[in-house]
Amino acid sequence: MPSNNGPIKLGIVGVGKIVRDQHLPAVAKDREYHLVAAASRHGKVDGIPNFHDIEAMLDAVPELEAVSLCMPPQFRYDAARTALMAKKHVFLEKPPGATVSEVEDLKTLAAANGVSLFASWHSRYAPAVEAARAFLASASIKSAAINWKEDVRRWHPNQEWIWAPGGFGVFDPGINALSIATHILPAMFITSAVLDFPENRASPVAAQVTFRTSNGLPVTMELDWLQTGPQSWDILAETDQGKMVLSGGGSKLAIDGKVVHEEPEAEYPMLYRRFAEIVHASVSDVDLAPLQHVADAFMLGKRNVVKAFFD
Ligand code: NAP
């Protein structure tokens, strides 16, 4: 449980790319936190005690109040369960788990242990997302399209877990798009999907998904992990107020070609601010809509086998 008088004593688990790129810089600048320990089989954080696993960290550092779990999704549930049972607040990297039901279980465990659970969706905190949400709320939407196309070799080199079952493949970035779409568009559900699986991989390299909103509007989603050259992380909408383009993963908003919102991103500082807020308010923040859509795409989608993928 957090002491009410001082920074939250935090431990980080799974020290890899996202911890180095985002978590450590965000936590270092935030007075709400004191990073006191880390647990990882190989990765280390300088200047604090490091442990092989979360169990050893919790045993050795009982004053820990919260943990950020940054390992791949397939390995998050056990660590989260251990932390919640020890009455620590838990920050889950995205995607919050490998299945919807395991995250539901974590929600129940958090409530039973009187601690906060945060299913973080970093893309929701991209700078132009709230402006896009406000624009769409004031307009009549006719259709929407999500185009999320990037080069897996550039962004995920040597990440074998991402191609394994539960690694989500192209839905690892695709779920970022869905975390924005489920925040700015009306409720929607999948009507059809085609998932392209390389013949030597267990997860898809591309997907074409169609949704319908509850009031019948069409939404399409194109995911592609083989895009070289310019990368696209865009959500478009045709509306009675003009054509909206939310580009750069949520960082820039244009209406009818005119940029109306653009500012530098601060996604992880905002995630940590939100985590402190829910810890202090003794509530959880777990929205499973993006994960549910990915599960539905795997459930409903037609599987296409495409040529082998090599790094
Ligand atoms: P990563 O560097 O490949 O993995 C993070 C760390 O998790 C690894 O360094 C490893 O540390 C630990 N790990 C790997 N396999 C494990 C296992 N079987 N059991 C326990 N720990 C294991 O991946 P990442 O890019 O940081 O991504 C981690 C999570 O953050 C993913 O869910 C991803 O979607 C999310 N994320 C990534 C990015 C990005 O740009 N990379 C952006 C936003 C969110 P040890 O070997 O030291 O245990």
CSV table of C-alpha atoms and ligand atoms in Angstrom, one decimal:
chain,number,residue,atom,x,y,z
A,1,MET,CA,0.0,0.0,0.0
A,2,PRO,CA,1.4,3.5,-0.8
A,3,SER,CA,2.4,5.7,2.1
A,4,ASN,CA,0.4,8.9,1.7
A,5,ASN,CA,3.4,11.0,2.5
A,6,GLY,CA,6.0,10.6,-0.2
A,7,PRO,CA,6.7,9.1,-3.5
A,8,ILE,CA,5.4,5.7,-4.5
A,9,LYS,CA,8.2,3.1,-4.0
A,10,LEU,CA,8.3,1.4,-7.4
A,11,GLY,CA,9.9,-1.7,-8.8
A,12,ILE,CA,10.3,-2.5,-12.6
A,13,VAL,CA,10.1,-6.0,-13.9
A,14,GLY,CA,11.3,-7.1,-17.4
A,15,VAL,CA,14.2,-4.7,-18.2
A,16,GLY,CA,14.3,-4.5,-22.0
A,17,LYS,CA,13.7,-2.1,-24.8
A,18,ILE,CA,10.6,-0.2,-23.6
A,19,VAL,CA,12.0,0.1,-20.0
A,20,ARG,CA,15.2,1.7,-21.3
A,21,ASP,CA,13.4,3.8,-24.0
A,22,GLN,CA,10.5,5.1,-21.9
A,23,HIS,CA,9.9,3.8,-18.4
A,24,LEU,CA,13.2,4.8,-16.8
A,25,PRO,CA,13.3,8.3,-18.3
A,26,ALA,CA,9.6,8.9,-17.3
A,27,VAL,CA,10.0,7.7,-13.8
A,28,ALA,CA,13.3,9.6,-13.2
A,29,LYS,CA,11.6,12.9,-14.0
A,30,ASP,CA,8.4,12.2,-11.9
A,31,ARG,CA,8.5,13.2,-8.2
A,32,GLU,CA,5.6,10.9,-7.5
A,33,TYR,CA,7.9,7.9,-7.8
A,34,HIS,CA,11.0,6.5,-6.2
A,35,LEU,CA,12.5,3.6,-8.2
A,36,VAL,CA,13.8,1.3,-5.6
A,37,ALA,CA,14.5,-2.0,-7.4
A,38,ALA,CA,14.3,-4.0,-10.6
A,39,ALA,CA,13.9,-7.6,-11.5
A,40,SER,CA,15.0,-9.2,-14.8
A,41,ARG,CA,16.8,-12.3,-15.8
A,42,HIS,CA,19.5,-10.4,-17.8
A,43,GLY,CA,18.6,-6.7,-17.9
A,44,LYS,CA,19.9,-4.4,-15.1
A,45,VAL,CA,19.1,-0.9,-14.0
A,46,ASP,CA,22.1,1.1,-12.8
A,47,GLY,CA,22.2,2.4,-9.2
A,48,ILE,CA,19.5,0.3,-7.6
A,49,PRO,CA,19.3,-3.3,-6.4
A,50,ASN,CA,18.6,-5.8,-9.2
A,51,PHE,CA,17.0,-9.2,-8.8
A,52,HIS,CA,16.5,-12.2,-11.1
A,53,ASP,CA,12.7,-12.4,-10.7
A,54,ILE,CA,9.8,-10.6,-9.0
A,55,GLU,CA,9.6,-13.1,-6.2
A,56,ALA,CA,13.2,-12.4,-5.1
A,57,MET,CA,12.6,-8.7,-5.4
A,58,LEU,CA,9.4,-8.7,-3.3
A,59,ASP,CA,11.2,-10.8,-0.6
A,60,ALA,CA,14.2,-8.5,-0.4
A,61,VAL,CA,12.4,-5.2,-0.8
A,62,PRO,CA,9.2,-5.4,1.3
A,63,GLU,CA,8.8,-1.6,1.3
A,64,LEU,CA,7.9,-1.8,-2.5
A,65,GLU,CA,4.4,-0.3,-3.1
A,66,ALA,CA,4.0,-0.7,-6.8
A,67,VAL,CA,5.5,-2.6,-9.8
A,68,SER,CA,5.6,-2.0,-13.5
A,69,LEU,CA,5.4,-5.2,-15.5
A,70,CYS,CA,7.2,-4.8,-18.8
A,71,MET,CA,7.9,-8.3,-20.0
A,72,PRO,CA,6.2,-9.7,-23.1
A,73,PRO,CA,2.5,-10.3,-22.6
A,74,GLN,CA,2.7,-14.1,-22.5
A,75,PHE,CA,4.7,-13.9,-19.2
A,76,ARG,CA,2.8,-11.1,-17.5
A,77,TYR,CA,0.0,-12.9,-15.7
A,78,ASP,CA,2.1,-14.9,-13.2
A,79,ALA,CA,4.1,-11.8,-12.2
A,80,ALA,CA,1.0,-9.7,-11.9
A,81,ARG,CA,-0.7,-12.3,-9.7
A,82,THR,CA,2.3,-12.5,-7.4
A,83,ALA,CA,2.4,-8.7,-7.1
A,84,LEU,CA,-1.3,-8.3,-6.4
A,85,MET,CA,-1.3,-11.1,-3.8
A,86,ALA,CA,1.5,-9.3,-2.1
A,87,LYS,CA,-0.7,-6.2,-2.1
A,88,LYS,CA,1.4,-4.1,-4.6
A,89,HIS,CA,-0.2,-1.8,-7.1
A,90,VAL,CA,0.4,-3.0,-10.7
A,91,PHE,CA,1.1,-1.2,-13.9
A,92,LEU,CA,0.7,-3.5,-16.9
A,93,GLU,CA,2.5,-2.6,-20.2
A,94,LYS,CA,0.3,-3.1,-23.2
A,95,PRO,CA,-1.1,-5.5,-24.2
A,96,PRO,CA,-2.2,-6.2,-20.6
A,97,GLY,CA,-2.1,-10.0,-21.1
A,98,ALA,CA,-2.2,-12.8,-23.6
A,99,THR,CA,-5.9,-13.4,-23.1
A,100,VAL,CA,-8.9,-11.4,-22.0
A,101,SER,CA,-9.9,-13.8,-19.2
A,102,GLU,CA,-6.5,-13.7,-17.5
A,103,VAL,CA,-6.7,-9.9,-17.3
A,104,GLU,CA,-10.3,-10.2,-15.9
A,105,ASP,CA,-8.9,-12.4,-13.3
A,106,LEU,CA,-6.3,-9.8,-12.4
A,107,LYS,CA,-9.0,-7.2,-12.0
A,108,THR,CA,-10.8,-9.4,-9.5
A,109,LEU,CA,-7.5,-10.1,-7.6
A,110,ALA,CA,-6.7,-6.4,-7.5
A,111,ALA,CA,-10.1,-5.6,-6.0
A,112,ALA,CA,-9.8,-8.5,-3.5
A,113,ASN,CA,-6.4,-7.3,-2.3
A,114,GLY,CA,-7.3,-3.6,-2.1
A,115,VAL,CA,-4.8,-2.4,-4.7
A,116,SER,CA,-4.9,-0.7,-8.0
A,117,LEU,CA,-4.4,-2.3,-11.4
A,118,PHE,CA,-3.6,-0.2,-14.5
A,119,ALA,CA,-3.9,-1.6,-18.0
A,120,SER,CA,-1.8,1.0,-19.7
A,121,TRP,CA,-2.5,2.0,-23.3
A,122,HIS,CA,0.3,4.4,-24.2
A,123,SER,CA,-1.1,5.5,-27.6
A,124,ARG,CA,-4.2,6.8,-25.9
A,125,TYR,CA,-2.0,9.5,-24.4
A,126,ALA,CA,-0.6,10.6,-27.8
A,127,PRO,CA,-0.9,14.4,-28.0
A,128,ALA,CA,-3.7,14.8,-30.6
A,129,VAL,CA,-6.0,11.9,-29.4
A,130,GLU,CA,-8.2,14.0,-27.1
A,131,ALA,CA,-8.6,16.7,-29.9
A,132,ALA,CA,-9.6,13.9,-32.3
A,133,ARG,CA,-12.1,12.6,-29.8
A,134,ALA,CA,-13.6,16.0,-29.3
A,135,PHE,CA,-13.8,16.6,-33.0
A,136,LEU,CA,-15.6,13.3,-33.7
A,137,ALA,CA,-17.9,13.8,-30.8
A,138,SER,CA,-19.0,17.1,-32.4
A,139,ALA,CA,-19.4,15.6,-35.9
A,140,SER,CA,-21.6,13.1,-37.7
A,141,ILE,CA,-19.2,10.3,-38.7
A,142,LYS,CA,-19.8,8.6,-42.1
A,143,SER,CA,-17.0,6.1,-42.1
A,144,ALA,CA,-13.5,5.5,-40.6
A,145,ALA,CA,-10.3,3.7,-41.6
A,146,ILE,CA,-7.3,2.7,-39.6
A,147,ASN,CA,-4.0,2.3,-41.5
A,148,TRP,CA,-1.2,1.0,-39.3
A,149,LYS,CA,1.8,0.0,-41.5
A,150,GLU,CA,5.3,-0.3,-40.2
A,151,ASP,CA,8.6,-2.2,-40.8
A,152,VAL,CA,8.9,-5.1,-38.3
A,153,ARG,CA,12.6,-5.4,-39.1
A,154,ARG,CA,13.2,-1.8,-38.0
A,155,TRP,CA,11.0,-1.7,-34.8
A,156,HIS,CA,11.2,-5.3,-33.5
A,157,PRO,CA,14.5,-6.8,-34.4
A,158,ASN,CA,15.3,-10.2,-32.8
A,159,GLN,CA,12.0,-10.2,-30.8
A,160,GLU,CA,11.1,-13.9,-31.0
A,161,TRP,CA,8.3,-13.6,-28.5
A,162,ILE,CA,6.4,-11.3,-30.8
A,163,TRP,CA,6.0,-14.0,-33.4
A,164,ALA,CA,5.2,-16.7,-30.8
A,165,PRO,CA,1.6,-17.6,-29.8
A,166,GLY,CA,0.4,-14.8,-27.5
A,167,GLY,CA,2.9,-12.4,-29.0
A,168,PHE,CA,0.2,-10.9,-31.3
A,169,GLY,CA,2.4,-10.5,-34.4
A,170,VAL,CA,1.2,-7.4,-36.3
A,171,PHE,CA,-1.5,-6.9,-33.7
A,172,ASP,CA,1.3,-5.8,-31.2
A,173,PRO,CA,1.4,-2.4,-33.0
A,174,GLY,CA,-2.2,-2.9,-34.2
A,175,ILE,CA,-3.5,-2.9,-30.6
A,176,ASN,CA,-2.1,0.6,-30.2
A,177,ALA,CA,-4.3,1.7,-33.1
A,178,LEU,CA,-7.3,-0.1,-31.5
A,179,SER,CA,-6.6,1.6,-28.1
A,180,ILE,CA,-7.0,5.0,-29.9
A,181,ALA,CA,-9.9,3.9,-32.1
A,182,THR,CA,-11.9,2.5,-29.1
A,183,HIS,CA,-11.4,5.9,-27.3
A,184,ILE,CA,-12.4,8.2,-30.2
A,185,LEU,CA,-15.0,6.2,-32.2
A,186,PRO,CA,-18.4,4.9,-31.3
A,187,ALA,CA,-18.5,1.3,-29.9
A,188,MET,CA,-17.8,-1.2,-32.7
A,189,PHE,CA,-17.5,-4.9,-33.4
A,190,ILE,CA,-15.7,-7.0,-36.0
A,191,THR,CA,-17.7,-8.3,-38.9
A,192,SER,CA,-14.8,-9.9,-40.9
A,193,ALA,CA,-11.1,-10.4,-40.8
A,194,VAL,CA,-8.3,-11.9,-42.9
A,195,LEU,CA,-5.0,-12.6,-41.1
A,196,ASP,CA,-1.8,-13.4,-43.1
A,197,PHE,CA,0.4,-15.8,-41.3
A,198,PRO,CA,4.0,-16.4,-42.7
A,199,GLU,CA,4.3,-20.1,-43.2
A,200,ASN,CA,7.2,-20.3,-40.6
A,201,ARG,CA,5.5,-18.1,-37.9
A,202,ALA,CA,2.7,-18.5,-35.4
A,203,SER,CA,1.5,-14.9,-35.5
A,204,PRO,CA,0.3,-12.8,-38.4
A,205,VAL,CA,2.4,-10.3,-40.4
A,206,ALA,CA,-0.6,-8.5,-41.9
A,207,ALA,CA,-4.4,-8.3,-41.3
A,208,GLN,CA,-7.4,-6.7,-43.0
A,209,VAL,CA,-10.3,-6.2,-40.6
A,210,THR,CA,-13.7,-4.7,-41.0
A,211,PHE,CA,-15.9,-3.4,-38.2
A,212,ARG,CA,-19.3,-2.0,-37.9
A,213,THR,CA,-20.2,0.5,-35.2
A,214,SER,CA,-23.3,-0.1,-33.2
A,215,ASN,CA,-25.2,2.4,-35.4
A,216,GLY,CA,-24.1,0.7,-38.6
A,217,LEU,CA,-21.0,2.8,-39.7
A,218,PRO,CA,-18.2,1.0,-41.5
A,219,VAL,CA,-14.7,1.0,-40.1
A,220,THR,CA,-11.8,-0.7,-41.8
A,221,MET,CA,-8.4,-1.6,-40.4
A,222,GLU,CA,-5.3,-2.4,-42.5
A,223,LEU,CA,-2.3,-3.7,-40.6
A,224,ASP,CA,1.0,-4.4,-42.4
A,225,TRP,CA,4.3,-5.2,-40.9
A,226,LEU,CA,6.3,-5.2,-44.1
A,227,GLN,CA,6.1,-1.5,-44.9
A,228,THR,CA,9.5,0.0,-45.8
A,229,GLY,CA,10.0,3.7,-46.4
A,230,PRO,CA,7.5,6.1,-44.8
A,231,GLN,CA,5.6,4.4,-42.0
A,232,SER,CA,1.9,5.0,-41.5
A,233,TRP,CA,0.1,5.1,-38.2
A,234,ASP,CA,-3.1,6.9,-39.2
A,235,ILE,CA,-6.8,6.9,-38.4
A,236,LEU,CA,-9.1,8.7,-40.9
A,237,ALA,CA,-12.7,9.6,-40.7
A,238,GLU,CA,-15.2,11.0,-43.2
A,239,THR,CA,-17.6,13.3,-41.3
A,240,ASP,CA,-20.1,16.0,-42.0
A,241,GLN,CA,-17.6,18.5,-40.6
A,242,GLY,CA,-14.8,17.4,-43.0
A,243,LYS,CA,-12.2,14.7,-43.4
A,244,MET,CA,-10.2,13.9,-40.2
A,245,VAL,CA,-6.7,12.6,-40.4
A,246,LEU,CA,-5.1,11.6,-37.1
A,247,SER,CA,-1.6,10.7,-38.1
A,248,GLY,CA,1.8,9.8,-36.6
A,249,GLY,CA,0.3,7.4,-34.1
A,250,GLY,CA,-2.0,10.1,-32.6
A,251,SER,CA,0.5,12.9,-32.6
A,252,LYS,CA,-1.0,15.2,-35.4
A,253,LEU,CA,-4.6,16.0,-36.2
A,254,ALA,CA,-5.7,17.6,-39.5
A,255,ILE,CA,-9.2,18.5,-40.7
A,256,ASP,CA,-9.6,18.9,-44.5
A,257,GLY,CA,-5.8,19.0,-44.8
A,258,LYS,CA,-5.4,21.8,-42.2
A,259,VAL,CA,-3.3,20.8,-39.2
A,260,VAL,CA,-5.3,21.8,-36.1
A,261,HIS,CA,-3.3,20.0,-33.4
A,262,GLU,CA,0.3,19.0,-33.1
A,263,GLU,CA,2.7,18.8,-30.2
A,264,PRO,CA,5.6,16.7,-28.9
A,265,GLU,CA,4.6,13.4,-27.4
A,266,ALA,CA,4.7,12.7,-23.7
A,267,GLU,CA,2.9,9.4,-23.5
A,268,TYR,CA,4.9,7.7,-20.7
A,269,PRO,CA,5.1,10.7,-18.4
A,270,MET,CA,1.3,10.9,-18.8
A,271,LEU,CA,0.9,7.1,-18.2
A,272,TYR,CA,2.8,7.4,-14.9
A,273,ARG,CA,0.8,10.4,-13.9
A,274,ARG,CA,-2.4,8.4,-14.5
A,275,PHE,CA,-1.0,5.5,-12.5
A,276,ALA,CA,-0.3,7.7,-9.5
A,277,GLU,CA,-3.8,9.2,-9.8
A,278,ILE,CA,-5.5,5.8,-9.6
A,279,VAL,CA,-3.2,4.6,-6.8
A,280,HIS,CA,-4.1,7.7,-4.7
A,281,ALA,CA,-7.8,7.3,-5.6
A,282,SER,CA,-7.8,3.6,-4.7
A,283,VAL,CA,-9.3,2.6,-8.0
A,284,SER,CA,-8.3,0.5,-11.0
A,285,ASP,CA,-8.2,1.5,-14.7
A,286,VAL,CA,-8.6,-1.6,-16.9
A,287,ASP,CA,-10.3,-1.2,-20.3
A,288,LEU,CA,-10.2,-4.4,-22.2
A,289,ALA,CA,-11.8,-3.2,-25.4
A,290,PRO,CA,-8.6,-3.1,-27.5
A,291,LEU,CA,-7.6,-6.6,-26.3
A,292,GLN,CA,-11.1,-8.0,-26.9
A,293,HIS,CA,-11.0,-6.8,-30.6
A,294,VAL,CA,-7.7,-8.6,-31.1
A,295,ALA,CA,-9.2,-11.7,-29.6
A,296,ASP,CA,-12.2,-11.4,-31.9
A,297,ALA,CA,-10.0,-10.9,-34.9
A,298,PHE,CA,-8.2,-14.2,-34.1
A,299,MET,CA,-11.6,-15.9,-33.4
A,300,LEU,CA,-13.4,-14.7,-36.5
A,301,GLY,CA,-10.5,-14.1,-38.9
A,302,LYS,CA,-9.8,-16.3,-41.9
A,303,ARG,CA,-6.2,-17.6,-41.8
A,304,ASN,CA,-4.1,-17.0,-45.0
A,305,VAL,CA,-0.7,-18.6,-45.2
A,306,VAL,CA,1.8,-16.3,-46.9
A,307,LYS,CA,5.5,-16.6,-47.6
A,308,ALA,CA,8.0,-17.3,-44.8
A,309,PHE,CA,9.4,-14.3,-42.8
A,310,PHE,CA,13.1,-14.1,-41.9
A,311,ASP,CA,14.6,-11.2,-39.9
B,1,NAP,P1,11.8,-6.9,-25.0
B,1,NAP,O1,12.9,-5.9,-24.9
B,1,NAP,O2,12.0,-8.0,-26.0
B,1,NAP,O3,11.4,-7.6,-23.6
B,1,NAP,C1,11.4,-7.0,-22.4
B,1,NAP,C2,12.1,-7.8,-21.4
B,1,NAP,O4,11.2,-8.8,-20.9
B,1,NAP,C3,13.3,-8.6,-22.0
B,1,NAP,O5,14.4,-7.8,-22.1
B,1,NAP,C4,13.4,-9.7,-21.0
B,1,NAP,O6,14.3,-9.4,-19.9
B,1,NAP,C5,12.0,-9.9,-20.4
B,1,NAP,N1,11.5,-11.2,-20.9
B,1,NAP,C6,11.6,-11.7,-22.2
B,1,NAP,N2,11.1,-12.9,-22.2
B,1,NAP,C7,10.7,-13.2,-21.0
B,1,NAP,C8,10.2,-14.4,-20.4
B,1,NAP,N3,10.0,-15.5,-21.1
B,1,NAP,N4,9.9,-14.3,-19.1
B,1,NAP,C9,10.1,-13.2,-18.4
B,1,NAP,N5,10.7,-12.1,-18.9
B,1,NAP,C10,11.0,-12.1,-20.2
B,1,NAP,O7,10.4,-6.2,-25.4
B,1,NAP,P2,9.9,-4.7,-25.3
B,1,NAP,O8,10.0,-4.1,-26.6
B,1,NAP,O9,10.6,-4.0,-24.1
B,1,NAP,O10,8.4,-4.9,-25.1
B,1,NAP,C11,7.9,-5.4,-23.8
B,1,NAP,C12,6.4,-5.0,-23.7
B,1,NAP,O11,6.3,-3.6,-23.9
B,1,NAP,C13,5.6,-5.7,-24.8
B,1,NAP,O12,4.3,-6.0,-24.3
B,1,NAP,C14,5.4,-4.6,-25.9
B,1,NAP,O13,4.2,-4.7,-26.6
B,1,NAP,C15,5.4,-3.3,-25.0
B,1,NAP,N6,5.8,-2.1,-25.7
B,1,NAP,C16,7.0,-2.1,-26.4
B,1,NAP,C17,7.3,-0.9,-27.1
B,1,NAP,C18,8.5,-0.9,-28.0
B,1,NAP,O14,8.7,0.2,-28.7
B,1,NAP,N7,9.4,-1.8,-28.0
B,1,NAP,C19,6.5,0.2,-27.0
B,1,NAP,C20,5.4,0.2,-26.2
B,1,NAP,C21,5.1,-1.0,-25.5
B,1,NAP,P3,15.2,-10.5,-19.2
B,1,NAP,O15,15.8,-11.4,-20.2
B,1,NAP,O16,16.3,-9.6,-18.5
B,1,NAP,O17,14.3,-11.2,-18.2
